[in-house]
XYZ file of C-alpha atoms in Angstrom:
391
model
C 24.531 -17.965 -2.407
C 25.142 -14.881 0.029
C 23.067 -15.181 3.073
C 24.808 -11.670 4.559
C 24.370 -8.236 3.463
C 27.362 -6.270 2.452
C 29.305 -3.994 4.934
C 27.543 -1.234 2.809
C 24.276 -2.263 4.132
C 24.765 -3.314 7.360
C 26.460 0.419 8.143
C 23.170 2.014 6.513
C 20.932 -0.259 8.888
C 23.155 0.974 11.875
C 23.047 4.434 11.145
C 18.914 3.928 10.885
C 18.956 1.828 14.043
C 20.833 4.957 16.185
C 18.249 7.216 14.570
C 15.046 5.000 15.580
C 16.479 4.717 19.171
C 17.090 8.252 20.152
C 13.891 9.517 18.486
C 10.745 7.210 18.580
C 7.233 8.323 18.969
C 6.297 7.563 22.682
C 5.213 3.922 23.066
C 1.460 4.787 23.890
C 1.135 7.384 20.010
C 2.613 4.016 18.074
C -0.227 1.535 18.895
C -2.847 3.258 16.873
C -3.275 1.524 13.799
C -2.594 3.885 10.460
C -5.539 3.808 7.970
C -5.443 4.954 4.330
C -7.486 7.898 5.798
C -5.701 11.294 5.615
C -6.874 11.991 9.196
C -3.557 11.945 10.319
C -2.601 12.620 14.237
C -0.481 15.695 14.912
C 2.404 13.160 16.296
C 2.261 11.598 13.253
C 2.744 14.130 11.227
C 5.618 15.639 13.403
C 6.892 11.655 13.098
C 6.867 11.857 9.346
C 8.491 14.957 8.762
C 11.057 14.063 10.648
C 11.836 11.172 9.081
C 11.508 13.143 5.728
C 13.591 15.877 7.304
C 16.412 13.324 7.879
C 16.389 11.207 4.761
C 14.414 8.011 6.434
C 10.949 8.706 4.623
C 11.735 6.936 1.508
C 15.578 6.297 1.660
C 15.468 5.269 -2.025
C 14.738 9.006 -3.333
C 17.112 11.958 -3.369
C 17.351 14.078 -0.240
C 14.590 16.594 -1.407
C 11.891 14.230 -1.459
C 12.951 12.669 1.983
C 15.704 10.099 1.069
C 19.162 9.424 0.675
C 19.449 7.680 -2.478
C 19.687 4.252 -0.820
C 20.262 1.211 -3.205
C 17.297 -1.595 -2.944
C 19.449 -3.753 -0.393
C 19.440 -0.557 2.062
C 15.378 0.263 1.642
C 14.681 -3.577 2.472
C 16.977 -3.565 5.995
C 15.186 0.525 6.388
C 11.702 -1.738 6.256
C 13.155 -4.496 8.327
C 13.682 -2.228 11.339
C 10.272 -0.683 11.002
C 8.568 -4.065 10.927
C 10.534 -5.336 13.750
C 9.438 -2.451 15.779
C 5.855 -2.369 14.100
C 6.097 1.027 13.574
C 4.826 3.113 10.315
C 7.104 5.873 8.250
C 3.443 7.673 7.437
C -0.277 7.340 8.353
C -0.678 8.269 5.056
C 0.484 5.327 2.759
C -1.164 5.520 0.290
C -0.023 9.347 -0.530
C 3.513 8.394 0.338
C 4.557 5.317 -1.248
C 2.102 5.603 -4.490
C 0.482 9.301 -5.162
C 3.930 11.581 -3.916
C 6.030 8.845 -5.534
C 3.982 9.243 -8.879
C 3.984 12.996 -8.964
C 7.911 12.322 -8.764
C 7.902 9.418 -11.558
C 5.975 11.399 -14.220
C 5.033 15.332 -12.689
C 6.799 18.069 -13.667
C 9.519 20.106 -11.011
C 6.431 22.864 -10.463
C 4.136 19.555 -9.821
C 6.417 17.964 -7.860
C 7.288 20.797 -5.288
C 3.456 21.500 -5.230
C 2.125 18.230 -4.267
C 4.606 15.334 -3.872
C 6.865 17.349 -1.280
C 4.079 18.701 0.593
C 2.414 14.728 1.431
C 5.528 13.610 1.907
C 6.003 16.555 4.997
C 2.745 15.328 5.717
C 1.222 19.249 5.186
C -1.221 17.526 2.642
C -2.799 14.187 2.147
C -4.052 12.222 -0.712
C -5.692 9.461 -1.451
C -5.960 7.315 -4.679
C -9.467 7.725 -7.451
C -8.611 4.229 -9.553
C -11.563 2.066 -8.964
C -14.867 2.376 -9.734
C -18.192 0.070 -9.777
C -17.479 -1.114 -12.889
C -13.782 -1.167 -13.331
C -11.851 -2.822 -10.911
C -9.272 -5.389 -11.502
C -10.446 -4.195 -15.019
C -9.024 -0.826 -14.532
C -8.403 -0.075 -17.865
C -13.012 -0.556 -17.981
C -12.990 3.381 -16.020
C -15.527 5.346 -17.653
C -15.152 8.345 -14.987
C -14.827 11.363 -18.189
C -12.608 14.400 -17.990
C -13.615 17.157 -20.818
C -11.104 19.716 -21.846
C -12.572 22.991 -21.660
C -10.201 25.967 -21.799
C -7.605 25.879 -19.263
C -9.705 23.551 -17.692
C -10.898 19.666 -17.411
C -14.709 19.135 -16.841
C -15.246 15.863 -14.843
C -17.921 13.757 -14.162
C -18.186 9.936 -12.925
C -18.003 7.862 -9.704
C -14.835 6.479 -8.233
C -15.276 3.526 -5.421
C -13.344 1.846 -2.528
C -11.230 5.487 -3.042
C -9.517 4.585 1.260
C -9.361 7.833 2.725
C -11.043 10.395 0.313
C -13.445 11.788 3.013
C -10.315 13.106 4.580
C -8.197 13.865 1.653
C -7.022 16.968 0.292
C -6.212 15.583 -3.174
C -7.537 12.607 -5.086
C -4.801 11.613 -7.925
C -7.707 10.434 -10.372
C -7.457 7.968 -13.413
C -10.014 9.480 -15.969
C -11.262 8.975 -19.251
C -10.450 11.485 -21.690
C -10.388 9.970 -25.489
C -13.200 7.369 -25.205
C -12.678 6.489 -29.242
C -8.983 5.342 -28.144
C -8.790 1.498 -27.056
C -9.264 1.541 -23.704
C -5.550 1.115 -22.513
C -4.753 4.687 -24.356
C -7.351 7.008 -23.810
C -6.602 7.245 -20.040
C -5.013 10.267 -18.582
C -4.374 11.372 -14.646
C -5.659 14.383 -12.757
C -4.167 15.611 -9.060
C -8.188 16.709 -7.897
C -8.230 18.965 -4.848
C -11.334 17.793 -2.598
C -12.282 21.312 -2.150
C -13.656 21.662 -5.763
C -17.227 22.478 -6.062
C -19.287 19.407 -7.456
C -17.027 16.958 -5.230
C -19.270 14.452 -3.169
C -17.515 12.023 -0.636
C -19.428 9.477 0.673
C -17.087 7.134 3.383
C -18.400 3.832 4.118
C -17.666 0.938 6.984
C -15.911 -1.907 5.745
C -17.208 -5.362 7.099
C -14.491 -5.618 9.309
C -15.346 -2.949 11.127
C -18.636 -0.961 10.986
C -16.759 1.524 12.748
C -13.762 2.171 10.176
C -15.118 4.348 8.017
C -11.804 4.109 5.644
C -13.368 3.351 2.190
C -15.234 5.838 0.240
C -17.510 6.448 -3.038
C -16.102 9.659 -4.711
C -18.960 11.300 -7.165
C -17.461 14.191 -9.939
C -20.218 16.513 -11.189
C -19.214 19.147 -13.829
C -16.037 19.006 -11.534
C -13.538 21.703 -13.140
C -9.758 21.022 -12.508
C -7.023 23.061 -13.810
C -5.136 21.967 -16.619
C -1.782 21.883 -14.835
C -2.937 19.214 -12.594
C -2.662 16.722 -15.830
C 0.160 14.357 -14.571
C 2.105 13.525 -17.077
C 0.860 13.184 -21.312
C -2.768 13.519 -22.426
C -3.930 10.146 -22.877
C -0.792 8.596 -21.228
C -2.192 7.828 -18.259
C -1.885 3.944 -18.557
C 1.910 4.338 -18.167
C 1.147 6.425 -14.739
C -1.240 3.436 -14.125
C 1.152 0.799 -14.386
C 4.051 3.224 -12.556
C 1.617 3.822 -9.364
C 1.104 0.420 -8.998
C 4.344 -0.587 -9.572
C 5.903 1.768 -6.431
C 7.400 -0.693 -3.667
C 6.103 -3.221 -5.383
C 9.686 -5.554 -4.877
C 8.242 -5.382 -1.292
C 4.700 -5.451 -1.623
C 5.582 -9.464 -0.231
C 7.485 -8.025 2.841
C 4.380 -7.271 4.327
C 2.488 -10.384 3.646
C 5.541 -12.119 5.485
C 5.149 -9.984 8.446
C 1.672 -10.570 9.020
C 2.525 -14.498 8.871
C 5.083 -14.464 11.234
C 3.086 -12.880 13.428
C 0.573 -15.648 12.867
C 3.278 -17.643 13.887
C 3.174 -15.772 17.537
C -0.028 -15.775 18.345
C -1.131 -19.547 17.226
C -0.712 -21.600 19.570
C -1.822 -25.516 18.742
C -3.938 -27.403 21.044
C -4.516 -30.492 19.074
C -2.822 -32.550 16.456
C -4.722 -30.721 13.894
C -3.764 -27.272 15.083
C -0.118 -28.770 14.885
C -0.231 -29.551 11.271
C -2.135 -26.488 10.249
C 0.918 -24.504 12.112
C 3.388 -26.804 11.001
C 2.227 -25.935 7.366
C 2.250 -21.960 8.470
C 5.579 -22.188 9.705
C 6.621 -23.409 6.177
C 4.812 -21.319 3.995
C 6.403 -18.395 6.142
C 9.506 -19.600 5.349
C 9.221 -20.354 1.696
C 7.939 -17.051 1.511
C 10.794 -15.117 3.188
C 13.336 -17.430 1.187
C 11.416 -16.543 -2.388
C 11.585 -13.129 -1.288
C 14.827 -13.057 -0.740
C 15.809 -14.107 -4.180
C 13.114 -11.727 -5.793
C 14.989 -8.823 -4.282
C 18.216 -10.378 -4.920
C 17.233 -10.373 -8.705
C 15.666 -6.843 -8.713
C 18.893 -5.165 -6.919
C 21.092 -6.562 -9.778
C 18.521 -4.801 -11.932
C 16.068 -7.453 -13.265
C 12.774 -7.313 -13.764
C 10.682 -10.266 -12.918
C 6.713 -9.127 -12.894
C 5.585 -13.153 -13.008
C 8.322 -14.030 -9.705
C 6.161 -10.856 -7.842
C 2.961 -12.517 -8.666
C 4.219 -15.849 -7.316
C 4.747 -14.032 -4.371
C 1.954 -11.598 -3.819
C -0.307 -14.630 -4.111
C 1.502 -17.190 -1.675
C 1.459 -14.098 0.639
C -2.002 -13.060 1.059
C -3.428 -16.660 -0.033
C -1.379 -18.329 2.877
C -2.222 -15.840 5.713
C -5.905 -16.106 4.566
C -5.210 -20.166 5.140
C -3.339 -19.665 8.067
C -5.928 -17.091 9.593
C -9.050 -19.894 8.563
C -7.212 -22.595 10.559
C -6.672 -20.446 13.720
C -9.989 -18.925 13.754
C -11.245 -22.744 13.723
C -8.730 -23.875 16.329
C -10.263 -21.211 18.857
C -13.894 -22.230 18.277
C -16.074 -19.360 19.898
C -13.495 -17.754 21.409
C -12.401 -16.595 18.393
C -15.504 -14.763 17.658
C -15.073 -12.458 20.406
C -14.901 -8.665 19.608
C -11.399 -7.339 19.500
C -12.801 -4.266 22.105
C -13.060 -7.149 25.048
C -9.992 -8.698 26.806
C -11.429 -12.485 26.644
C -8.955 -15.012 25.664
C -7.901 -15.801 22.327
C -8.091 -12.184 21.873
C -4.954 -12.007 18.952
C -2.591 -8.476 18.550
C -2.492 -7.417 15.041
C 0.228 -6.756 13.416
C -0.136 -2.684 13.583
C -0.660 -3.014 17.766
C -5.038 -3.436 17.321
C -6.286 -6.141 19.376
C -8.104 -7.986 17.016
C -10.241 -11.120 17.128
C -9.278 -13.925 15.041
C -12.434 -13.632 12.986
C -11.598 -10.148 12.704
C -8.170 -10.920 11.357
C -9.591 -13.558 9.024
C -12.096 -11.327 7.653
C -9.225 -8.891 6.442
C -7.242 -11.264 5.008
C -9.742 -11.117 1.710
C -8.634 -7.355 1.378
C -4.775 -9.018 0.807
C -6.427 -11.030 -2.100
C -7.908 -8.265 -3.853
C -6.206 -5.307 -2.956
C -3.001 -4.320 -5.360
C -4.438 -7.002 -8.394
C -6.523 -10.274 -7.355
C -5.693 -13.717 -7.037
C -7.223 -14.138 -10.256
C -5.192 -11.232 -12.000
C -2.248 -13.020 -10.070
C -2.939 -16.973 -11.946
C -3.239 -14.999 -15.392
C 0.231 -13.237 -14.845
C 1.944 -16.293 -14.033
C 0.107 -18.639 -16.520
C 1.235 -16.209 -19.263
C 4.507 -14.908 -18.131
C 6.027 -17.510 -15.876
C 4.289 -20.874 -17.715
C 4.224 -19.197 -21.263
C 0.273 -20.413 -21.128
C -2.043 -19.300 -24.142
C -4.727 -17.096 -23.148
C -7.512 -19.078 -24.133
């Protein structure tokens, strides 16, 4: 067992640590918390296109979408130093790390200089059109329709929970268009521009925060979209589905981990209950980094293991939701307080809010749903890792 990185890596992470020093966003710009939402600060953007600019955006791609071809090893130190500095490569995640990185995985060289490069300069934003009220972990259950009509797709339907779209200039939409196919292959994917007539954006508070107006319904009517915004095959768009999803996802677990440890800061035990409940954090932060660990190890010498990433994107956001129950309990009133006030047991958030501890409990249910649920998590494993029948 190698504990170490290789010289190889350890160079790459210098060579990132020299550029973070001499060029950080002031101090005061970082401590706003990035949304979904494509409302993106001008420092942000500036911060984002310089790290595209200089091959720190996503390290793993080629230098003309903003990398450096990095090997896996190199993009996990590259997200070590951000998290250790709790600073974000983009404001607009969700356009970076899944919609830009699908245009890339299955658009052509026209689509790609179009769209991907552009959100990943942060001169455009997108957000994601997969869910809807009836197809959620059940993606596959979409009945949003696009019609081919010409040169064009007619669509019509309701998308839900779309983070961002009120700000958007694209939606990368999953749509219906062969509803006689099984369900799996009548799917294709459309890059929407919000400008279209019969586009109707609806943004919505979450419960976290009736002020965060992040989540959106998304209604199509007799929307037309070009042809040429068809990502990839007609009817292919399953195989988009299960690429979007699958961007990053080797460190979807990195950030579950972060958020634990800094748990770990902020709880402090009064009692001999609170000492147990943070003697059983401190382990499940440690199991997690340690599974991790071998997770990537496994994927950098190319392996595939879909069932070890459920393990771990369900100890992640199940833990922190356990974690974040016993500390709100532990603070008793206090931790009811608003996250606006400076009362005590006021906790930082990982992204530099001041947050309550209810508040932080509360959005520990979006880690169990968001990115396939706990559920959709036990089936993986019971089939994949414990070879369980179905039934």
């Amino acid at each position: 067992m190698q504990l170490t990185f290789d010289a190889d890596v350890e160079d790459f992470r210098r060579e990132f640590v020299e550029f973070l020093d001499a060029n950080l966003p002031a101090e005061a710009d970082m401590v706003e918390r990035p949304r979904s939402t494509a409302a993106i600060p001008p420092w942000a953007r500036q911060w984002q296109r310089l790290l595209f600019d200089n091959g720190w955006l996503l390290p793993g791609y080629p230098p003309e979408f903003g990398g450096r071809n990095a090997t896996l090893l190199q993009q996990y130190v590259h997200q070590l130093e951000l998290s250790r500095r709790r600073i974000y490569h983009s404001f607009n995640p969700q356009g970076v790390g899944i919609i830009a990185a699908s245009v890339i995985s299955f658009g052509t060289p026209e689509q790609q200089q179009r769209w991907a490069v552009p959100i990943l300069r942060a001169e455009i934003t997108a957000a994601l059109g997969m869910s809807e009220p009836s197809a959620g972990s059940d993606l596959a259950s979409l009945r949003t329709r696009a019609v081919r009509d010409g040169d064009h797709f007619v669509v019509n339907g309701q998308k839900v929970w779309t983070s961002g779209a009120h700000d958007a200039d694209v939606l990368l939409t999953f749509v219906r268009t062969d509803p006689d196919a099984p369900k799996h292959r009548g799917i294709s994917v459309l890059l929407i521009p919000t400008d279209l007539p019969g586009i109707e954006r609806r943004p919505f508070a979450s419960a976290c925060d009736p002020a965060d107006l992040d989540f959106n319904e998304v209604f199509f009517a007799d929307v037309r979209v070009p042809a040429e915004n068809l990502i990839g095959e007609l009817n292919d768009g399953w195989r988009v589905t299960t690429g979007s999803l699958g961007h990053e996802r080797n460190m979807l677990w990195l950030g579950f981990a972060d958020r634990m440890e800094d748990l770990l800061a902020d709880f402090h035990p009064t009692t001999t209950v609170d000492r147990d409940s943070y003697a059983t954090l401190v382990m499940d932060a440690t199991a997690l980094r340690l599974l991790g660990s071998v997770a990537l190890a496994r994927a950098a010498r190319g392996a595939e293991d879909v069932a070890g990433l459920s393990v771990l994107k369900l100890l992640g956001s199940e833990a922190g939701q356990v974690a974040s129950d016993y500390a709100l309990a532990a603070t008793g009133e206090a931790g009811l307080v608003h996250p606006t006030t400076t009362a005590p047991y006021v906790a930082m958030n990982l992204d530099g809010h001041a947050g309550s501890w209810f508040d932080r409990y509360v959005r520990t249910f979006a880690g169990t749903i968001a990115g396939g649920t706990s559920e959709i998590q036990r089936n993986i494993i019971a089939q994949r890792l414990l070879d369980l029948p179905r039934n």
